[in-house]
Short mmCIF file of C-alpha atoms and ligand atoms in Angstrom, two decimals:
data_model
loop_
_atom_site.label_atom_id
_atom_site.label_comp_id
_atom_site.label_asym_id
_atom_site.label_seq_id
_atom_site.Cartn_x
_atom_site.Cartn_y
_atom_site.Cartn_z
CA MET A 1 64.01 -108.58 -4.59
CA PRO A 2 61.58 -111.51 -4.74
CA ARG A 3 59.97 -112.13 -8.13
CA LYS A 4 56.31 -111.15 -8.25
CA LEU A 5 53.66 -113.76 -8.95
CA TYR A 6 50.06 -113.09 -9.99
CA MET A 7 47.67 -116.03 -9.81
CA GLU A 8 43.98 -116.19 -10.71
CA THR A 9 41.86 -119.22 -9.92
CA PHE A 10 38.73 -120.39 -11.76
CA GLY A 11 36.36 -123.23 -10.87
CA CYS A 12 35.78 -125.48 -7.90
CA GLN A 13 37.12 -125.73 -4.33
CA MET A 14 39.64 -128.32 -5.55
CA ASN A 15 41.21 -125.63 -7.72
CA VAL A 16 41.20 -123.14 -4.84
CA LEU A 17 43.13 -125.69 -2.76
CA ASP A 18 45.53 -126.49 -5.63
CA SER A 19 46.30 -122.77 -6.01
CA GLU A 20 46.94 -122.44 -2.31
CA LEU A 21 49.36 -125.38 -2.33
CA VAL A 22 51.16 -124.15 -5.43
CA LEU A 23 51.44 -120.63 -3.97
CA SER A 24 52.88 -121.97 -0.75
CA GLN A 25 55.53 -123.88 -2.75
CA LEU A 26 56.39 -120.92 -4.94
CA ARG A 27 56.66 -118.67 -1.88
CA ALA A 28 59.23 -121.09 -0.50
CA HIS A 29 61.12 -120.69 -3.81
CA GLY A 30 61.30 -116.91 -3.37
CA TYR A 31 58.19 -115.66 -5.19
CA ALA A 32 55.93 -113.02 -3.62
CA GLN A 33 52.23 -112.90 -4.47
CA THR A 34 50.83 -109.70 -6.00
CA ASP A 35 47.27 -108.60 -6.84
CA ASP A 36 48.55 -106.39 -9.66
CA ARG A 37 48.87 -108.38 -12.87
CA ASP A 38 50.66 -105.54 -14.67
CA SER A 39 53.58 -105.54 -12.28
CA ALA A 40 54.00 -109.34 -12.11
CA ASP A 41 57.01 -111.30 -13.38
CA VAL A 42 54.97 -114.50 -13.54
CA VAL A 43 51.24 -114.76 -14.34
CA ILE A 44 49.48 -118.09 -13.68
CA TYR A 45 45.88 -119.05 -14.43
CA ASN A 46 44.52 -122.07 -12.61
CA THR A 47 41.75 -123.09 -14.95
CA CYS A 48 38.46 -125.01 -15.09
CA SER A 49 37.05 -126.98 -18.05
CA VAL A 50 33.72 -128.10 -16.62
CA ARG A 51 31.74 -125.66 -18.79
CA GLU A 52 32.68 -123.73 -21.90
CA HIS A 53 31.96 -120.41 -20.21
CA ALA A 54 34.75 -120.98 -17.64
CA GLU A 55 37.21 -121.65 -20.47
CA GLN A 56 36.18 -118.55 -22.41
CA LYS A 57 37.14 -116.33 -19.47
CA VAL A 58 40.67 -117.75 -19.55
CA TRP A 59 40.96 -117.39 -23.34
CA SER A 60 40.10 -113.72 -23.00
CA ARG A 61 42.65 -113.23 -20.16
CA LEU A 62 45.33 -114.86 -22.36
CA GLY A 63 44.34 -112.57 -25.23
CA GLU A 64 44.85 -109.53 -22.99
CA LEU A 65 48.35 -110.72 -22.13
CA ARG A 66 49.52 -110.72 -25.75
CA ALA A 67 50.37 -107.02 -25.55
CA SER A 68 51.97 -107.36 -22.09
CA LYS A 69 54.29 -110.06 -23.38
CA LYS A 70 55.27 -107.90 -26.34
CA GLN A 71 56.19 -105.09 -23.97
CA ASN A 72 57.98 -107.41 -21.56
CA PRO A 73 59.30 -110.56 -23.29
CA ASN A 74 60.60 -111.82 -19.92
CA LEU A 75 57.07 -112.12 -18.56
CA ILE A 76 56.29 -115.79 -17.81
CA ILE A 77 52.74 -116.95 -18.49
CA GLY A 78 51.45 -120.27 -17.16
CA VAL A 79 48.20 -122.12 -17.73
CA ILE A 80 47.64 -124.80 -15.09
CA GLY A 81 44.69 -126.99 -14.11
CA CYS A 82 42.01 -128.72 -16.14
CA MET A 83 42.22 -126.56 -19.31
CA ALA A 84 45.94 -127.22 -19.63
CA GLU A 85 45.30 -130.97 -19.39
CA ARG A 86 42.29 -130.93 -21.73
CA GLU A 87 43.69 -128.65 -24.43
CA GLY A 88 47.33 -129.69 -24.18
CA ARG A 89 49.91 -128.19 -26.51
CA SER A 90 47.25 -126.78 -28.83
CA ILE A 91 47.18 -123.83 -26.39
CA PHE A 92 50.61 -122.87 -27.78
CA SER A 93 49.31 -122.59 -31.35
CA LYS A 94 46.43 -120.33 -30.27
CA TYR A 95 48.48 -118.36 -27.74
CA PRO A 96 52.21 -118.63 -28.57
CA HIS A 97 53.06 -116.27 -25.69
CA VAL A 98 52.17 -118.98 -23.12
CA ASP A 99 55.28 -120.51 -21.52
CA ILE A 100 54.02 -123.13 -19.08
CA LEU A 101 51.35 -125.84 -19.26
CA CYS A 102 50.75 -127.97 -16.20
CA GLY A 103 47.82 -130.34 -15.63
CA PRO A 104 46.20 -130.80 -12.21
CA GLY A 105 47.85 -134.22 -11.88
CA GLU A 106 51.35 -132.78 -12.26
CA LEU A 107 51.29 -129.71 -10.03
CA ASP A 108 54.11 -130.98 -7.83
CA LYS A 109 56.40 -130.19 -10.80
CA LEU A 110 55.25 -126.59 -11.14
CA PRO A 111 57.85 -124.79 -8.96
CA ALA A 112 60.70 -126.33 -10.98
CA MET A 113 58.90 -125.46 -14.23
CA VAL A 114 58.43 -121.84 -13.22
CA HIS A 115 62.05 -121.62 -12.16
CA ASN A 116 63.28 -123.13 -15.45
CA ALA A 117 61.07 -120.80 -17.46
CA VAL A 118 62.37 -117.77 -15.55
CA VAL A 119 66.06 -118.60 -15.78
CA THR A 120 65.97 -119.54 -19.46
CA ARG A 121 64.36 -116.17 -20.18
CA GLU A 122 66.85 -114.10 -18.24
CA PRO A 123 69.03 -111.98 -20.57
CA SER A 124 72.27 -113.68 -19.47
CA SER A 125 71.05 -117.10 -20.63
CA SER A 126 69.21 -116.23 -23.82
CA ILE A 127 70.80 -115.53 -27.16
CA ALA A 128 68.51 -113.27 -29.16
CA ASN A 129 65.59 -115.66 -28.53
CA PRO A 130 64.67 -116.90 -32.00
CA LYS A 131 61.19 -118.41 -32.22
CA SER A 132 62.34 -122.03 -32.23
CA GLN A 133 64.29 -121.43 -29.07
CA ILE A 134 61.25 -120.05 -27.30
CA ALA A 135 59.41 -123.26 -28.17
CA ASN A 136 62.24 -125.29 -26.62
CA GLN A 137 62.11 -123.23 -23.48
CA ARG A 138 58.48 -124.05 -22.93
CA GLN A 139 57.69 -126.09 -19.85
CA VAL A 140 55.02 -128.77 -20.19
CA ALA A 141 53.75 -131.33 -17.65
CA LEU A 142 50.55 -133.15 -18.54
CA MET A 143 49.27 -136.60 -17.60
CA GLY A 144 48.14 -137.18 -21.20
CA ALA A 145 45.96 -140.11 -22.27
CA THR A 146 48.82 -142.59 -22.48
CA THR A 147 50.75 -141.73 -19.34
CA ARG A 148 47.70 -141.33 -17.12
CA ARG A 149 48.36 -142.44 -13.56
CA SER A 150 47.25 -146.01 -13.11
CA SER A 151 43.99 -146.54 -11.28
CA THR A 152 45.70 -148.86 -8.82
CA LEU A 153 48.26 -146.24 -7.83
CA SER A 154 48.12 -145.60 -4.11
CA ALA A 155 48.62 -142.13 -2.70
CA ALA A 156 51.86 -143.23 -1.04
CA GLU A 157 53.44 -143.87 -4.47
CA ASP A 158 51.88 -140.79 -5.96
CA THR A 159 54.32 -137.91 -6.20
CA LEU A 160 51.37 -135.56 -6.16
CA GLU A 161 50.89 -136.49 -2.51
CA LEU A 162 54.10 -134.54 -1.88
CA LEU A 163 52.33 -131.34 -2.88
CA ASP A 164 49.71 -131.78 -0.15
CA LEU A 165 52.34 -132.93 2.33
CA SER A 166 54.48 -129.85 1.67
CA ARG A 167 51.69 -127.52 2.80
CA SER A 168 52.94 -124.71 5.01
CA VAL A 169 51.09 -121.82 6.58
CA SER A 170 52.58 -118.34 6.66
CA PRO A 171 51.60 -115.88 9.41
CA THR A 172 49.78 -113.66 6.89
CA ASP A 173 47.56 -116.49 5.54
CA ASP A 174 43.91 -116.38 6.54
CA ILE A 175 43.18 -120.02 7.28
CA SER A 176 40.16 -119.73 9.56
CA GLN A 177 38.37 -121.76 6.86
CA ALA A 178 40.58 -124.33 5.17
CA TYR A 179 40.27 -127.17 2.66
CA VAL A 180 41.96 -130.55 3.00
CA ARG A 181 41.93 -133.06 0.17
CA ILE A 182 40.95 -136.64 0.99
CA THR A 183 40.60 -137.99 -2.56
CA ARG A 184 42.04 -136.98 -5.93
CA GLY A 185 40.40 -137.65 -9.29
CA CYS A 186 37.15 -139.40 -10.16
CA ASN A 187 36.16 -142.83 -11.51
CA LYS A 188 32.51 -142.10 -12.24
CA PHE A 189 32.70 -141.05 -15.90
CA CYS A 190 29.38 -139.21 -16.00
CA THR A 191 28.96 -138.78 -19.76
CA TYR A 192 28.98 -134.96 -19.73
CA CYS A 193 31.97 -134.45 -17.44
CA VAL A 194 35.65 -133.75 -18.17
CA VAL A 195 36.92 -134.33 -14.63
CA PRO A 196 37.87 -138.05 -14.92
CA TYR A 197 39.96 -137.10 -18.00
CA THR A 198 41.61 -134.00 -16.53
CA ARG A 199 42.14 -135.14 -12.94
CA GLY A 200 42.64 -138.85 -13.59
CA PRO A 201 41.45 -141.84 -11.56
CA GLU A 202 40.47 -141.79 -7.90
CA VAL A 203 43.35 -141.91 -5.44
CA HIS A 204 42.62 -141.91 -1.70
CA ARG A 205 45.05 -140.24 0.66
CA PRO A 206 46.32 -142.14 3.71
CA PRO A 207 44.15 -141.23 6.74
CA GLN A 208 47.15 -140.30 8.89
CA ASN A 209 48.28 -137.70 6.31
CA ILE A 210 44.78 -136.19 6.35
CA ILE A 211 44.66 -136.13 10.16
CA ASP A 212 48.13 -134.56 10.38
CA GLU A 213 47.14 -131.85 7.91
CA VAL A 214 43.88 -131.03 9.71
CA LYS A 215 45.79 -130.93 13.01
CA MET A 216 48.47 -128.63 11.61
CA LEU A 217 45.87 -126.24 10.17
CA THR A 218 43.89 -126.20 13.43
CA GLU A 219 47.06 -125.43 15.39
CA HIS A 220 47.57 -122.47 13.05
CA GLY A 221 44.05 -121.12 13.60
CA ALA A 222 41.67 -123.04 11.32
CA ARG A 223 38.15 -123.12 12.82
CA GLU A 224 36.40 -124.86 9.95
CA VAL A 225 37.98 -127.55 7.78
CA THR A 226 36.26 -128.90 4.66
CA LEU A 227 37.37 -132.33 3.46
CA LEU A 228 37.46 -132.34 -0.34
CA GLY A 229 36.89 -134.92 -3.02
CA GLN A 230 34.82 -135.28 -6.21
CA THR A 231 32.89 -138.09 -4.50
CA VAL A 232 33.98 -138.01 -0.84
CA ASN A 233 31.75 -140.86 0.26
CA HIS A 234 33.71 -143.24 -1.99
CA TYR A 235 36.74 -142.70 0.23
CA ALA A 236 38.24 -146.09 1.09
CA TYR A 237 41.92 -146.30 1.96
CA GLN A 238 43.42 -149.74 1.69
CA HIS A 239 46.24 -150.11 4.23
CA PRO A 240 49.30 -152.24 3.40
CA ASP A 241 48.04 -154.92 5.84
CA GLY A 242 44.81 -155.19 3.83
CA HIS A 243 42.36 -153.45 6.17
CA THR A 244 40.35 -150.49 4.90
CA THR A 245 39.56 -147.09 6.36
CA THR A 246 36.11 -146.13 5.05
CA PHE A 247 34.66 -142.64 4.77
CA ALA A 248 32.72 -143.19 8.01
CA ASP A 249 35.91 -144.37 9.77
CA LEU A 250 37.74 -141.30 8.48
CA LEU A 251 35.05 -138.94 9.80
CA TYR A 252 35.19 -140.52 13.28
CA LYS A 253 39.00 -140.50 13.26
CA VAL A 254 39.39 -136.84 12.24
CA HIS A 255 36.66 -135.76 14.68
CA GLU A 256 38.27 -137.61 17.53
CA ALA A 257 41.89 -136.69 16.73
CA ILE A 258 41.26 -132.94 16.57
CA PRO A 259 38.90 -132.07 19.45
CA ASN A 260 39.67 -128.35 19.25
CA LEU A 261 38.41 -127.95 15.66
CA PRO A 262 34.93 -126.42 16.00
CA ARG A 263 33.64 -127.32 12.51
CA LEU A 264 34.31 -130.20 10.14
CA ARG A 265 32.60 -130.40 6.73
CA PHE A 266 32.97 -132.33 3.50
CA VAL A 267 32.04 -131.92 -0.19
CA THR A 268 31.00 -133.31 -2.67
CA SER A 269 28.91 -136.42 -1.98
CA PHE A 270 27.70 -138.86 -4.62
CA PRO A 271 24.06 -139.97 -4.21
CA ARG A 272 24.93 -143.66 -4.41
CA ASP A 273 27.03 -145.61 -1.89
CA PHE A 274 26.47 -143.19 0.98
CA THR A 275 26.44 -145.66 3.86
CA ASN A 276 24.34 -145.49 7.01
CA GLU A 277 27.62 -145.60 8.92
CA ALA A 278 28.70 -142.31 7.30
CA LEU A 279 25.32 -140.74 8.09
CA GLN A 280 25.58 -142.03 11.67
CA ALA A 281 29.05 -140.47 11.95
CA MET A 282 27.50 -137.13 10.98
CA ARG A 283 24.76 -137.62 13.55
CA ASP A 284 27.07 -138.78 16.35
CA CYS A 285 29.95 -136.32 16.00
CA GLU A 286 28.73 -132.96 17.23
CA ARG A 287 31.36 -130.89 15.42
CA ILE A 288 30.60 -132.40 11.98
CA CYS A 289 28.27 -129.96 10.21
CA ARG A 290 24.94 -131.48 9.20
CA TYR A 291 25.22 -130.35 5.63
CA LEU A 292 25.32 -132.39 2.43
CA HIS A 293 26.06 -131.23 -1.09
CA VAL A 294 24.78 -134.12 -3.14
CA PRO A 295 24.21 -133.35 -6.83
CA ALA A 296 21.11 -135.00 -8.36
CA GLN A 297 21.73 -133.56 -11.90
CA SER A 298 18.23 -134.62 -13.06
CA ALA A 299 15.16 -136.47 -11.80
CA SER A 300 14.34 -138.24 -15.05
CA ASP A 301 15.45 -141.88 -14.98
CA ARG A 302 15.96 -141.80 -18.74
CA ILE A 303 18.26 -138.76 -18.54
CA LEU A 304 20.09 -140.15 -15.49
CA LYS A 305 20.83 -143.24 -17.56
CA LEU A 306 22.14 -141.17 -20.48
CA MET A 307 24.29 -139.30 -17.97
CA ASN A 308 25.63 -142.64 -16.59
CA ARG A 309 24.84 -141.54 -13.05
CA GLY A 310 24.08 -145.05 -11.80
CA TYR A 311 20.95 -144.29 -9.74
CA THR A 312 17.26 -143.67 -10.32
CA SER A 313 15.24 -140.70 -9.18
CA GLN A 314 13.59 -142.92 -6.52
CA GLN A 315 16.98 -144.05 -5.22
CA TYR A 316 18.01 -140.41 -4.89
CA ARG A 317 14.81 -139.65 -2.92
CA ASP A 318 15.39 -142.70 -0.73
CA PHE A 319 18.83 -141.41 0.15
CA ILE A 320 17.47 -137.98 1.08
CA ASP A 321 14.75 -139.67 3.21
CA ARG A 322 17.38 -141.82 4.90
CA ALA A 323 19.53 -138.76 5.72
CA ARG A 324 16.51 -136.82 7.01
CA SER A 325 15.22 -139.67 9.14
CA LEU A 326 18.57 -139.78 10.96
CA MET A 327 19.04 -135.99 11.09
CA PRO A 328 15.76 -134.09 10.68
CA ASP A 329 17.66 -130.76 10.80
CA ILE A 330 20.10 -131.64 7.99
CA SER A 331 20.61 -129.03 5.28
CA ILE A 332 20.97 -130.38 1.72
CA ALA A 333 22.13 -128.69 -1.49
CA SER A 334 22.14 -130.09 -5.02
CA ASP A 335 23.42 -129.49 -8.57
CA PHE A 336 21.32 -129.82 -11.74
CA ILE A 337 22.13 -129.81 -15.42
CA VAL A 338 19.31 -128.30 -17.45
CA GLY A 339 18.78 -129.07 -21.14
CA PHE A 340 20.79 -132.30 -21.32
CA PRO A 341 20.40 -133.81 -24.84
CA THR A 342 16.85 -135.11 -25.50
CA GLU A 343 15.47 -133.61 -22.26
CA THR A 344 11.69 -133.29 -22.64
CA GLU A 345 9.16 -131.13 -20.86
CA ASN A 346 8.19 -134.19 -18.79
CA ASP A 347 11.78 -134.81 -17.75
CA HIS A 348 12.03 -131.17 -16.74
CA GLN A 349 8.79 -131.34 -14.72
CA SER A 350 10.07 -134.37 -12.77
CA THR A 351 13.18 -132.39 -11.85
CA LEU A 352 10.99 -129.53 -10.57
CA ASP A 353 9.06 -132.09 -8.49
CA LEU A 354 12.30 -133.43 -7.03
CA ILE A 355 13.41 -129.95 -5.97
CA ARG A 356 10.07 -129.49 -4.18
CA TYR A 357 10.17 -132.96 -2.63
CA CYS A 358 13.73 -132.71 -1.31
CA GLY A 359 13.43 -129.15 0.00
CA PHE A 360 16.99 -128.28 -0.95
CA LYS A 361 18.66 -125.41 0.88
CA ASN A 362 19.86 -124.30 -2.54
CA SER A 363 20.62 -125.75 -5.96
CA PHE A 364 23.37 -124.89 -8.40
CA ILE A 365 21.75 -125.02 -11.83
CA PHE A 366 23.86 -125.25 -15.01
CA LYS A 367 22.84 -125.24 -18.65
CA TYR A 368 24.28 -128.30 -20.39
CA SER A 369 27.60 -127.45 -22.03
CA PRO A 370 28.97 -130.07 -24.47
CA ARG A 371 32.62 -130.70 -23.58
CA PRO A 372 35.18 -132.02 -26.05
CA GLY A 373 36.54 -135.42 -25.07
CA THR A 374 33.42 -136.54 -23.17
CA VAL A 375 31.12 -139.39 -24.17
CA ALA A 376 28.06 -137.12 -24.33
CA ILE A 377 29.50 -134.81 -27.00
CA ASP A 378 30.23 -137.81 -29.25
CA ARG A 379 27.05 -139.75 -28.59
CA PHE A 380 24.29 -137.16 -28.21
CA ILE A 381 23.33 -134.11 -30.22
CA ASP A 382 22.95 -130.97 -28.12
CA ASP A 383 19.34 -130.71 -29.30
CA VAL A 384 17.62 -128.59 -26.63
CA ASP A 385 17.32 -125.03 -27.96
CA GLU A 386 19.18 -122.33 -26.06
CA GLU A 387 15.86 -120.52 -25.58
CA ILE A 388 14.28 -123.63 -23.99
CA LYS A 389 17.35 -124.21 -21.81
CA ARG A 390 17.08 -120.64 -20.60
CA ARG A 391 13.36 -120.93 -19.84
CA ARG A 392 13.76 -124.24 -17.99
CA ASN A 393 16.73 -122.79 -16.10
CA ASN A 394 14.58 -119.86 -14.95
CA GLU A 395 11.73 -122.15 -13.94
CA MET A 396 14.08 -124.29 -11.88
CA LEU A 397 15.51 -121.20 -10.21
CA ALA A 398 12.00 -119.95 -9.41
CA VAL A 399 10.96 -123.27 -7.83
CA GLN A 400 14.23 -123.44 -5.88
CA GLN A 401 13.69 -119.86 -4.66
CA GLU A 402 10.25 -120.79 -3.35
CA VAL A 403 11.67 -123.82 -1.57
CA SER A 404 14.61 -121.82 -0.14
CA MET A 405 12.25 -119.11 1.07
CA GLN A 406 10.08 -121.65 2.94
CA HIS A 407 13.23 -123.17 4.41
CA ASN A 408 14.64 -119.79 5.47
CA SER A 409 11.39 -118.39 6.91
CA ARG A 410 11.33 -121.25 9.39
CA LEU A 411 14.62 -119.98 10.81
CA ILE A 412 13.31 -116.51 11.70
CA GLY A 413 13.37 -116.06 15.48
CA GLN A 414 15.93 -118.82 15.98
CA THR A 415 19.53 -118.32 17.05
CA ALA A 416 22.20 -119.84 14.81
CA GLU A 417 25.92 -120.38 15.16
CA VAL A 418 27.63 -118.32 12.46
CA MET A 419 31.23 -118.46 11.32
CA VAL A 420 32.17 -114.92 10.28
CA GLU A 421 33.74 -114.81 6.80
CA GLY A 422 34.23 -111.03 6.62
CA GLU A 423 32.47 -107.92 5.39
CA SER A 424 29.50 -108.42 3.08
CA LYS A 425 30.32 -107.81 -0.59
CA LEU A 426 28.00 -104.84 -0.74
CA VAL A 427 29.82 -103.07 2.13
CA SER A 428 33.23 -103.81 0.64
CA ARG A 429 32.10 -102.32 -2.68
CA GLN A 430 30.65 -99.25 -0.98
CA LYS A 431 33.89 -98.78 0.97
CA ARG A 432 36.02 -99.01 -2.16
CA ALA A 433 33.84 -96.40 -3.84
CA ALA A 434 33.98 -94.17 -0.75
CA THR A 435 37.78 -94.27 -0.40
CA SER A 436 38.17 -93.14 -3.98
CA ASN A 437 36.05 -90.08 -3.04
CA ILE A 438 37.85 -89.16 0.18
CA GLU A 439 38.96 -85.54 0.15
CA LEU A 440 41.94 -84.14 1.97
CA GLY A 441 41.42 -81.69 4.83
CA TRP A 442 38.61 -83.43 6.65
CA GLU A 443 37.75 -82.07 10.07
CA LYS A 444 39.03 -84.23 12.92
CA SER A 445 35.49 -84.86 14.23
CA SER A 446 34.21 -86.19 10.94
CA GLN A 447 37.27 -88.44 10.77
CA SER A 448 36.44 -90.01 14.11
CA THR A 449 32.77 -90.49 13.11
CA ALA A 450 33.97 -92.24 9.96
CA LEU A 451 36.25 -94.42 12.08
CA ALA A 452 33.41 -95.40 14.42
CA GLU A 453 31.23 -96.27 11.42
CA ALA A 454 34.02 -98.31 9.93
CA LEU A 455 34.23 -100.39 13.13
CA THR A 456 30.62 -101.51 12.80
CA THR A 457 29.96 -102.93 9.40
CA GLN A 458 27.73 -105.49 7.67
CA LEU A 459 29.31 -108.89 8.26
CA VAL A 460 28.65 -112.07 6.37
CA GLY A 461 29.01 -115.62 7.63
CA ARG A 462 27.63 -119.12 7.37
CA THR A 463 25.64 -121.39 9.64
CA ARG A 464 26.53 -125.05 10.15
CA GLY A 465 23.95 -125.80 7.45
CA ASP A 466 25.87 -123.52 5.02
CA GLN A 467 23.25 -120.78 5.10
CA VAL A 468 24.52 -117.25 4.42
CA VAL A 469 23.77 -114.79 7.26
CA CYS A 470 24.32 -111.00 7.20
CA PHE A 471 24.41 -109.01 10.43
CA PRO A 472 25.96 -105.81 11.79
CA GLY A 473 29.21 -106.22 13.72
CA GLU A 474 32.84 -105.20 13.90
CA ALA A 475 35.17 -106.19 11.08
CA SER A 476 37.58 -107.60 13.68
CA LEU A 477 35.12 -110.47 14.31
CA LYS A 478 36.25 -112.18 11.09
CA GLY A 479 37.05 -115.85 11.68
CA GLN A 480 34.98 -116.09 14.89
CA LEU A 481 32.04 -118.36 15.68
CA LEU A 482 29.17 -116.27 17.03
CA GLN A 483 25.53 -116.73 18.00
CA VAL A 484 23.29 -114.67 15.71
CA LYS A 485 19.55 -114.22 16.14
CA ILE A 486 17.78 -114.47 12.76
CA THR A 487 15.39 -111.57 12.27
CA SER A 488 14.44 -111.77 8.57
CA ALA A 489 15.06 -113.85 5.48
CA GLN A 490 15.40 -113.70 1.73
CA ASN A 491 15.71 -116.76 -0.46
CA LEU A 492 19.53 -116.74 -0.53
CA THR A 493 20.34 -114.78 2.62
CA LEU A 494 19.30 -114.62 6.26
CA PHE A 495 19.58 -111.38 8.23
CA GLY A 496 20.15 -111.13 11.95
CA GLU A 497 21.76 -109.50 14.93
CA LEU A 498 24.38 -110.65 17.39
CA SER A 499 22.71 -112.50 20.23
CA ARG A 500 23.24 -110.65 23.50
CA GLU A 501 23.22 -113.72 25.78
CA LEU A 502 25.99 -115.79 24.24
CA THR A 503 28.16 -114.20 21.62
CA SER A 504 31.26 -116.30 21.29
CA ILE A 505 31.58 -120.06 21.09
CA ALA A 506 34.69 -122.17 21.58
N1 5AD B 1 27.64 -128.96 -18.60
C1 5AD B 1 26.95 -128.35 -17.60
N2 5AD B 1 27.19 -128.57 -16.31
C2 5AD B 1 28.16 -129.46 -15.99
N3 5AD B 1 28.61 -129.88 -14.80
C3 5AD B 1 29.60 -130.77 -15.02
N4 5AD B 1 29.81 -130.92 -16.34
C4 5AD B 1 28.91 -130.13 -16.97
C5 5AD B 1 28.61 -129.86 -18.33
N5 5AD B 1 29.27 -130.45 -19.31
C6 5AD B 1 28.04 -129.45 -13.52
C7 5AD B 1 27.44 -130.61 -12.72
C8 5AD B 1 28.44 -130.79 -11.61
C9 5AD B 1 28.96 -129.39 -11.41
C10 5AD B 1 30.26 -129.29 -10.72
O1 5AD B 1 29.07 -128.89 -12.74
O2 5AD B 1 26.19 -130.22 -12.21
O3 5AD B 1 27.85 -131.32 -10.42
FE1 SF4 B 2 32.22 -135.39 -13.01
FE2 SF4 B 2 30.45 -137.32 -12.36
FE3 SF4 B 2 32.96 -137.39 -11.36
FE4 SF4 B 2 31.24 -135.52 -10.48
S1 SF4 B 2 31.00 -137.75 -10.22
S2 SF4 B 2 33.40 -135.20 -11.10
S3 SF4 B 2 30.06 -135.08 -12.36
S4 SF4 B 2 32.38 -137.58 -13.52
#
């Protein structure tokens, strides 16, 4: 019987990809994934440290597992990802029932760590398990401040590259939308951010490895591939002969090498150093989606300086103008931190102006969360009251909603290409509630009506510009690219119906 593995993932797309890679490795080592934590032999949390709230969720999950471990001492509990790296061994003093710690820079070691933890716990190999012995059996792999991978390390020498290279797809995997990493780590050191400390310095993957991975995924059914990096536009791979593949070169290469991939995207972009060549690649390659996620964080030059972002508000606007002048139909999303230390009402107003000026498709707005280990927590007092943060957060959301609504209303009456992601959340919830109410002894006729209703459901998908679209259709359309006529709009969602003339593309 394969051992059962339960894994929960918190945080960004990078973590989602890490979990997928780790799962594929553990599957190869004989573990089967389960959705039921209570029946699992191994429980792993892939964690995020970007904001305190994300960490609190994991602390509470670990608290819940205290009782499970008491009941089943052979249960293996692992904390992987950014929290493991940031907190280190102190996790063991708070939660002694944790067995495995593995940072995001060491995930290639995880299968061996899980295996070691399992075998050392098995009754045949353990003698009464005194406390000290449990501590010895713990498996720890962290980059740590002193052993951090050197910034000159190339991906070819990086054992972590093996994790991406080992990627395999099983027939049951849904890979219609897939992520492919192009860069690991980050060199920006924005003063509020833990990522450069938890994920280490930037390492760029060799272009051929990226192309091979995109090709393999497309051959297995991927229809949309998103290239991932903390700052994708900084991609620059130095070949052994000295020449460099830039981000623009990479976009052209991937686009050309995989002509049967209908959609190619990338996230996240940094507002500085986005070359005209990269924008031209987006304009020239018809299967590259004209969508940018380019976090501004603030529009106050003073705050941007305190954040160490390296650009001014005007430079950010100039970039948006440059992108729009090349691609008037481009869709742009941003991130903002509200209530950064010393943020004044004026600073806040300039950010509202920026949202209006740039006409973002949407913005992800976060209240500043001081993170241990960052420059900002040491240098600046978190002096904006929670109440003020909340009010400014709501004002930003309201302005963004207005902007999104204007943006979305313009799409009514148009036909958009939509990649179907599945049933809308609302329908899935309703269905779950309904199945728990199903009574035995239904008449045959009512069963067939229910079946017909189940075939047509509310589907959800995304346009090339990353806009969410809901429309009625059959659940079997999941993973397809369809033409949908937009009939109405809310600020976060468009509504439509399948276009009669041309339903399926590519
Ligand atoms: N507090 C609040 N938001 C943060 N982000 C990163 N660090 C913090 C922090 N300490 C936000 C930024 C980033 C997004 C991924 O998370 O907006 O773009
Ligand atoms: Fe964090 Fe700044 Fe790097 Fe983004 S660019 S991951 S915010 S340090």
